Tab-separated table of N, CA and C in Angstrom:
chain	number	residue	atom	x	y	z
R	19	MET	N	94.508	103.456	114.473
R	19	MET	CA	95.478	102.687	113.733
R	19	MET	C	96.877	103.140	114.136
R	20	ASN	N	97.743	102.173	114.331
R	20	ASN	CA	99.098	102.438	114.796
R	20	ASN	C	100.016	102.737	113.601
R	21	ILE	N	100.627	103.926	113.587
R	21	ILE	CA	101.570	104.326	112.540
R	21	ILE	C	102.781	104.964	113.223
R	22	PRO	N	103.801	104.147	113.562
R	22	PRO	CA	104.966	104.695	114.255
R	22	PRO	C	105.670	105.786	113.451
R	23	GLU	N	106.123	106.805	114.174
R	23	GLU	CA	106.770	107.966	113.555
R	23	GLU	C	108.164	107.664	113.005
R	24	ASN	N	108.840	106.648	113.539
R	24	ASN	CA	110.237	106.401	113.179
R	24	ASN	C	110.415	105.518	111.946
R	25	LEU	N	109.335	105.145	111.274
R	25	LEU	CA	109.421	104.253	110.127
R	25	LEU	C	109.104	104.984	108.832
R	26	LYS	N	109.436	104.350	107.720
R	26	LYS	CA	109.079	104.810	106.382
R	26	LYS	C	108.023	103.847	105.838
R	27	TYR	N	107.199	104.323	104.890
R	27	TYR	CA	106.047	103.536	104.424
R	27	TYR	C	105.915	103.568	102.908
R	28	THR	N	105.263	102.528	102.372
R	28	THR	CA	104.992	102.442	100.936
R	28	THR	C	103.487	102.526	100.699
R	29	ARG	N	103.122	102.783	99.451
R	29	ARG	CA	101.711	102.810	99.060
R	29	ARG	C	101.102	101.412	99.075
R	30	SER	N	101.941	100.384	99.072
R	30	SER	CA	101.442	99.005	99.148
R	30	SER	C	101.456	98.474	100.586
R	31	HIS	N	101.667	99.374	101.559
R	31	HIS	CA	101.495	99.126	102.989
R	31	HIS	C	102.587	98.265	103.627
R	32	GLU	N	103.826	98.442	103.146
R	32	GLU	CA	104.971	97.881	103.842
R	32	GLU	C	105.636	98.998	104.645
R	33	TRP	N	106.326	98.614	105.719
R	33	TRP	CA	107.088	99.595	106.481
R	33	TRP	C	108.569	99.251	106.387
R	34	LEU	N	109.409	100.259	106.604
R	34	LEU	CA	110.852	100.094	106.569
R	34	LEU	C	111.457	100.829	107.752
R	35	GLN	N	112.317	100.135	108.479
R	35	GLN	CA	113.055	100.739	109.590
R	35	GLN	C	114.526	100.784	109.196
R	36	LEU	N	115.059	101.978	109.059
R	36	LEU	CA	116.474	102.128	108.734
R	36	LEU	C	117.299	101.906	109.997
R	37	LEU	N	118.277	101.016	109.915
R	37	LEU	CA	119.115	100.671	111.057
R	37	LEU	C	120.400	101.485	111.033
R	38	ASP	N	121.058	101.566	112.177
R	38	ASP	CA	122.258	102.387	112.314
R	38	ASP	C	123.400	101.956	111.397
R	39	ASP	N	123.454	100.676	111.035
R	39	ASP	CA	124.557	100.182	110.207
R	39	ASP	C	124.278	100.282	108.705
R	40	GLY	N	123.195	100.974	108.330
R	40	GLY	CA	122.867	101.142	106.921
R	40	GLY	C	121.939	100.083	106.375
R	41	ALA	N	121.669	99.063	107.156
R	41	ALA	CA	120.713	98.027	106.756
R	41	ALA	C	119.297	98.511	107.098
R	42	ALA	N	118.313	97.685	106.804
R	42	ALA	CA	116.928	98.051	107.088
R	42	ALA	C	116.106	96.796	107.349
R	43	ARG	N	115.129	96.937	108.215
R	43	ARG	CA	114.145	95.872	108.454
R	43	ARG	C	112.839	96.274	107.805
R	44	MET	N	112.092	95.276	107.345
R	44	MET	CA	110.806	95.568	106.719
R	44	MET	C	109.740	94.595	107.197
R	45	GLY	N	108.501	95.064	107.090
R	45	GLY	CA	107.351	94.242	107.432
R	45	GLY	C	106.121	94.888	106.821
R	46	ILE	N	104.957	94.469	107.294
R	46	ILE	CA	103.720	95.074	106.799
R	46	ILE	C	103.087	95.925	107.889
R	47	THR	N	102.325	96.908	107.456
R	47	THR	CA	101.739	97.866	108.390
R	47	THR	C	100.550	97.287	109.145
R	48	ASP	N	100.159	98.003	110.160
R	48	ASP	CA	98.972	97.658	110.933
R	48	ASP	C	97.746	97.617	110.017
R	49	PHE	N	97.651	98.575	109.105
R	49	PHE	CA	96.540	98.594	108.161
R	49	PHE	C	96.539	97.316	107.313
R	50	ALA	N	97.699	96.940	106.786
R	50	ALA	CA	97.805	95.757	105.922
R	50	ALA	C	97.402	94.489	106.652
R	51	GLN	N	97.901	94.291	107.867
R	51	GLN	CA	97.566	93.059	108.581
R	51	GLN	C	96.073	93.009	108.898
R	52	GLY	N	95.486	94.172	109.171
R	52	GLY	CA	94.047	94.217	109.439
R	52	GLY	C	93.224	93.858	108.216
R	53	GLU	N	93.676	94.314	107.047
R	53	GLU	CA	92.985	94.000	105.796
R	53	GLU	C	93.133	92.524	105.437
R	54	MET	N	94.289	91.944	105.728
R	54	MET	CA	94.537	90.546	105.368
R	54	MET	C	93.768	89.572	106.250
R	55	GLY	N	93.595	89.924	107.504
R	55	GLY	CA	93.009	88.979	108.450
R	55	GLY	C	94.108	88.148	109.093
R	56	VAL	N	93.721	87.114	109.795
R	56	VAL	CA	94.679	86.299	110.543
R	56	VAL	C	95.633	85.586	109.585
R	57	LEU	N	96.932	85.831	109.769
R	57	LEU	CA	97.942	85.197	108.933
R	57	LEU	C	98.190	83.773	109.401
R	58	VAL	N	98.252	82.857	108.435
R	58	VAL	CA	98.456	81.449	108.755
R	58	VAL	C	99.768	80.903	108.203
R	59	PHE	N	100.391	81.650	107.264
R	59	PHE	CA	101.657	81.212	106.680
R	59	PHE	C	102.341	82.415	106.035
R	60	ILE	N	103.669	82.485	106.183
R	60	ILE	CA	104.458	83.520	105.508
R	60	ILE	C	105.600	82.836	104.782
R	61	ASP	N	105.669	83.044	103.479
R	61	ASP	CA	106.732	82.497	102.645
R	61	ASP	C	107.831	83.550	102.559
R	62	LEU	N	108.921	83.299	103.249
R	62	LEU	CA	110.026	84.254	103.338
R	62	LEU	C	111.095	83.939	102.298
R	63	PRO	N	111.845	84.946	101.864
R	63	PRO	CA	112.953	84.690	100.924
R	63	PRO	C	114.109	84.016	101.649
R	64	GLN	N	115.150	83.704	100.905
R	64	GLN	CA	116.366	83.119	101.474
R	64	GLN	C	117.394	84.222	101.712
R	65	GLU	N	118.242	84.017	102.697
R	65	GLU	CA	119.336	84.952	102.915
R	65	GLU	C	120.194	84.985	101.653
R	66	GLY	N	120.578	86.188	101.241
R	66	GLY	CA	121.360	86.361	100.030
R	66	GLY	C	120.528	86.686	98.808
R	67	ASP	N	119.206	86.476	98.875
R	67	ASP	CA	118.337	86.812	97.747
R	67	ASP	C	118.366	88.316	97.484
R	68	GLU	N	118.194	88.681	96.238
R	68	GLU	CA	118.141	90.087	95.854
R	68	GLU	C	116.740	90.633	96.114
R	69	ALA	N	116.660	91.846	96.621
R	69	ALA	CA	115.392	92.553	96.796
R	69	ALA	C	115.372	93.700	95.800
R	70	VAL	N	114.303	93.771	95.010
R	70	VAL	CA	114.154	94.822	94.016
R	70	VAL	C	112.944	95.666	94.402
R	71	LYS	N	113.168	96.953	94.534
R	71	LYS	CA	112.111	97.873	94.949
R	71	LYS	C	110.871	97.704	94.077
R	72	GLY	N	109.731	97.493	94.748
R	72	GLY	CA	108.457	97.365	94.055
R	72	GLY	C	108.128	95.968	93.574
R	73	GLU	N	109.055	95.029	93.739
R	73	GLU	CA	108.805	93.654	93.314
R	73	GLU	C	108.543	92.770	94.532
R	74	GLY	N	107.851	91.670	94.302
R	74	GLY	CA	107.504	90.750	95.381
R	74	GLY	C	108.737	90.193	96.068
R	75	LEU	N	108.686	90.145	97.401
R	75	LEU	CA	109.789	89.609	98.191
R	75	LEU	C	109.318	88.474	99.098
R	76	CYS	N	108.086	88.575	99.587
R	76	CYS	CA	107.497	87.566	100.464
R	76	CYS	C	106.042	87.352	100.035
R	77	GLU	N	105.437	86.303	100.559
R	77	GLU	CA	103.996	86.115	100.416
R	77	GLU	C	103.426	85.813	101.789
R	78	ALA	N	102.274	86.384	102.058
R	78	ALA	CA	101.586	86.139	103.323
R	78	ALA	C	100.240	85.502	103.008
R	79	GLU	N	99.988	84.370	103.626
R	79	GLU	CA	98.713	83.689	103.434
R	79	GLU	C	97.863	83.895	104.679
R	80	SER	N	96.649	84.366	104.457
R	80	SER	CA	95.714	84.566	105.567
R	80	SER	C	94.520	83.659	105.351
R	81	VAL	N	93.568	83.739	106.268
R	81	VAL	CA	92.340	82.963	106.110
R	81	VAL	C	91.536	83.483	104.918
R	82	LYS	N	91.861	84.682	104.431
R	82	LYS	CA	91.134	85.289	103.313
R	82	LYS	C	91.782	85.016	101.956
R	83	ALA	N	93.114	85.162	101.865
R	83	ALA	CA	93.791	85.101	100.563
R	83	ALA	C	95.298	85.036	100.748
R	84	VAL	N	96.004	84.897	99.625
R	84	VAL	CA	97.460	84.998	99.603
R	84	VAL	C	97.802	86.384	99.058
R	85	SER	N	98.666	87.101	99.769
R	85	SER	CA	99.020	88.464	99.383
R	85	SER	C	100.521	88.580	99.164
R	86	GLU	N	100.880	89.254	98.093
R	86	GLU	CA	102.277	89.542	97.794
R	86	GLU	C	102.741	90.681	98.696
R	87	ILE	N	103.950	90.563	99.212
R	87	ILE	CA	104.559	91.629	100.002
R	87	ILE	C	105.758	92.122	99.208
R	88	TYR	N	105.751	93.420	98.908
R	88	TYR	CA	106.727	94.007	98.005
R	88	TYR	C	107.893	94.630	98.758
R	89	SER	N	109.051	94.563	98.148
R	89	SER	CA	110.223	95.190	98.746
R	89	SER	C	110.108	96.707	98.617
R	90	PRO	N	110.274	97.430	99.716
R	90	PRO	CA	110.206	98.892	99.657
R	90	PRO	C	111.479	99.536	99.107
R	91	VAL	N	112.557	98.761	99.004
R	91	VAL	CA	113.855	99.280	98.567
R	91	VAL	C	114.599	98.197	97.777
R	92	ASN	N	115.717	98.598	97.198
R	92	ASN	CA	116.649	97.641	96.597
R	92	ASN	C	117.641	97.211	97.667
R	93	GLY	N	118.135	95.997	97.550
R	93	GLY	CA	119.136	95.506	98.485
R	93	GLY	C	119.259	94.007	98.386
R	94	SER	N	119.874	93.419	99.391
R	94	SER	CA	119.955	91.965	99.455
R	94	SER	C	119.542	91.518	100.850
R	95	VAL	N	118.990	90.328	100.911
R	95	VAL	CA	118.458	89.797	102.171
R	95	VAL	C	119.623	89.365	103.054
R	96	ARG	N	119.737	90.034	104.200
R	96	ARG	CA	120.779	89.702	105.172
R	96	ARG	C	120.277	88.670	106.175
R	97	ARG	N	119.039	88.858	106.615
R	97	ARG	CA	118.425	87.939	107.595
R	97	ARG	C	116.940	87.857	107.327
R	98	VAL	N	116.356	86.743	107.710
R	98	VAL	CA	114.904	86.607	107.691
R	98	VAL	C	114.459	86.249	109.104
R	99	ASN	N	113.248	86.635	109.431
R	99	ASN	CA	112.710	86.386	110.770
R	99	ASN	C	112.070	84.996	110.780
R	100	ARG	N	112.881	83.985	111.045
R	100	ARG	CA	112.430	82.584	111.029
R	100	ARG	C	111.342	82.304	112.071
R	101	ALA	N	111.236	83.135	113.095
R	101	ALA	CA	110.185	82.939	114.104
R	101	ALA	C	108.795	83.007	113.478
R	102	LEU	N	108.681	83.721	112.344
R	102	LEU	CA	107.375	83.848	111.684
R	102	LEU	C	106.922	82.551	111.033
R	103	GLU	N	107.862	81.637	110.780
R	103	GLU	CA	107.484	80.352	110.195
R	103	GLU	C	106.585	79.566	111.148
R	104	ASP	N	106.874	79.651	112.447
R	104	ASP	CA	106.072	78.941	113.447
R	104	ASP	C	104.950	79.784	114.024
R	105	ALA	N	105.049	81.090	113.887
R	105	ALA	CA	104.044	81.980	114.490
R	105	ALA	C	103.718	83.147	113.560
R	106	PRO	N	103.160	82.885	112.376
R	106	PRO	CA	102.849	83.989	111.458
R	106	PRO	C	101.838	84.974	112.029
R	107	GLU	N	101.005	84.511	112.940
R	107	GLU	CA	99.994	85.380	113.539
R	107	GLU	C	100.606	86.469	114.419
R	108	SER	N	101.897	86.359	114.729
R	108	SER	CA	102.548	87.415	115.516
R	108	SER	C	102.562	88.734	114.736
R	109	VAL	N	102.472	88.674	113.405
R	109	VAL	CA	102.361	89.894	112.599
R	109	VAL	C	101.042	90.593	112.901
R	110	ASN	N	99.976	89.813	113.122
R	110	ASN	CA	98.693	90.403	113.480
R	110	ASN	C	98.747	91.032	114.872
R	111	ASP	N	99.455	90.386	115.790
R	111	ASP	CA	99.521	90.855	117.169
R	111	ASP	C	100.380	92.111	117.308
R	112	ALA	N	101.487	92.171	116.575
R	112	ALA	CA	102.427	93.292	116.706
R	112	ALA	C	103.144	93.501	115.377
R	113	PRO	N	102.482	94.125	114.400
R	113	PRO	CA	103.056	94.212	113.054
R	113	PRO	C	104.374	94.973	112.969
R	114	TYR	N	104.658	95.849	113.921
R	114	TYR	CA	105.905	96.612	113.847
R	114	TYR	C	107.035	95.963	114.640
R	115	ASP	N	106.722	94.936	115.400
R	115	ASP	CA	107.753	94.139	116.069
R	115	ASP	C	108.098	92.906	115.247
R	116	ALA	N	107.128	92.391	114.511
R	116	ALA	CA	107.290	91.158	113.735
R	116	ALA	C	107.824	91.481	112.336
R	117	TRP	N	109.054	91.960	112.286
R	117	TRP	CA	109.687	92.247	110.997
R	117	TRP	C	109.840	90.943	110.226
R	118	MET	N	109.870	91.054	108.918
R	118	MET	CA	109.958	89.869	108.068
R	118	MET	C	111.362	89.637	107.531
R	119	VAL	N	111.983	90.715	107.045
R	119	VAL	CA	113.262	90.604	106.361
R	119	VAL	C	114.161	91.762	106.776
R	120	GLU	N	115.444	91.469	106.922
R	120	GLU	CA	116.447	92.511	107.130
R	120	GLU	C	117.283	92.583	105.855
R	121	LEU	N	117.392	93.776	105.316
R	121	LEU	CA	118.089	93.995	104.052
R	121	LEU	C	119.387	94.761	104.265
R	122	GLU	N	120.381	94.478	103.418
R	122	GLU	CA	121.635	95.236	103.436
R	122	GLU	C	121.887	95.793	102.041
R	123	ASN	N	122.854	96.690	101.931
R	123	ASN	CA	123.148	97.364	100.665
R	123	ASN	C	121.893	98.064	100.133
R	124	VAL	N	121.217	98.754	101.036
R	124	VAL	CA	119.916	99.360	100.754
R	124	VAL	C	120.054	100.632	99.923
R	125	THR	N	119.251	100.710	98.865
R	125	THR	CA	119.117	101.942	98.085
R	125	THR	C	117.652	102.159	97.759
R	126	GLY	N	117.286	103.400	97.512
R	126	GLY	CA	115.926	103.707	97.083
R	126	GLY	C	114.960	104.050	98.194
R	127	ALA	N	115.466	104.318	99.397
R	127	ALA	CA	114.575	104.627	100.519
R	127	ALA	C	114.147	106.093	100.555
R	128	GLU	N	114.819	106.946	99.789
R	128	GLU	CA	114.587	108.382	99.910
R	128	GLU	C	113.185	108.828	99.511
R	129	ASP	N	112.487	108.087	98.688
R	129	ASP	CA	111.156	108.524	98.269
R	129	ASP	C	110.009	107.824	99.012
R	130	LEU	N	110.332	107.091	100.071
R	130	LEU	CA	109.284	106.474	100.887
R	130	LEU	C	108.595	107.537	101.737
R	131	MET	N	107.370	107.258	102.134
R	131	MET	CA	106.590	108.213	102.933
R	131	MET	C	106.991	108.160	104.408
R	132	ASP	N	106.957	109.327	105.060
R	132	ASP	CA	107.076	109.342	106.509
R	132	ASP	C	105.686	109.076	107.093
R	133	ALA	N	105.584	109.025	108.412
R	133	ALA	CA	104.318	108.677	109.059
R	133	ALA	C	103.194	109.650	108.696
R	134	ALA	N	103.485	110.939	108.661
R	134	ALA	CA	102.451	111.936	108.345
R	134	ALA	C	101.939	111.746	106.914
R	135	ALA	N	102.847	111.519	105.977
R	135	ALA	CA	102.450	111.317	104.577
R	135	ALA	C	101.658	110.021	104.427
R	136	TYR	N	102.048	108.986	105.166
R	136	TYR	CA	101.309	107.715	105.098
R	136	TYR	C	99.893	107.886	105.656
R	137	ARG	N	99.746	108.638	106.756
R	137	ARG	CA	98.410	108.917	107.298
R	137	ARG	C	97.544	109.617	106.254
R	138	GLU	N	98.114	110.622	105.583
R	138	GLU	CA	97.396	111.356	104.536
R	138	GLU	C	97.035	110.442	103.369
R	139	PHE	N	97.955	109.556	103.006
R	139	PHE	CA	97.687	108.599	101.937
R	139	PHE	C	96.501	107.702	102.308
R	140	LEU	N	96.511	107.180	103.526
R	140	LEU	CA	95.384	106.337	103.970
R	140	LEU	C	94.070	107.115	103.929
R	141	LYS	N	94.109	108.353	104.391
R	141	LYS	CA	92.917	109.198	104.385
R	141	LYS	C	92.426	109.419	102.960
R	142	SER	N	93.349	109.678	102.034
R	142	SER	CA	92.967	109.923	100.643
R	142	SER	C	92.367	108.689	99.978
R	143	GLU	N	92.709	107.519	100.510
R	143	GLU	CA	92.183	106.257	99.990
R	143	GLU	C	90.888	105.852	100.704
R	144	GLY	N	90.445	106.685	101.643
R	144	GLY	CA	89.215	106.399	102.373
R	144	GLY	C	89.387	105.488	103.578
R	145	HIS	N	90.621	105.359	104.074
R	145	HIS	CA	90.914	104.519	105.251
R	145	HIS	C	91.387	105.420	106.379
R	146	GLU	N	90.506	105.716	107.304
R	146	GLU	CA	90.914	106.601	108.399
R	146	GLU	C	90.920	105.892	109.709
């Protein structure tokens, strides 16, 4: 399972990449996309929408179910990855390249897991 070292992670399997300008990109982990199955639709927020840590920000529909994707931090939506509207399956192909939302005015990232802690979390949940 791919768990990049440069990202932060949540217990609900979202990843966060902190950008040099203080903003952040987010998406779902390799584990999450594997559990969901092939994605067929992603409902993205609008630019300017508020993101609240731990609350739903996007929805991903797969051949199995519709899954809520939670914001890993507080902030506001600066950009959305519109390419996912036409190619949601790109999240399955490359979950760490297919970011969903870029957030600005980010707060609350300090308690997210690093890659080692996320690996341990997966192991503790029986996912190795």
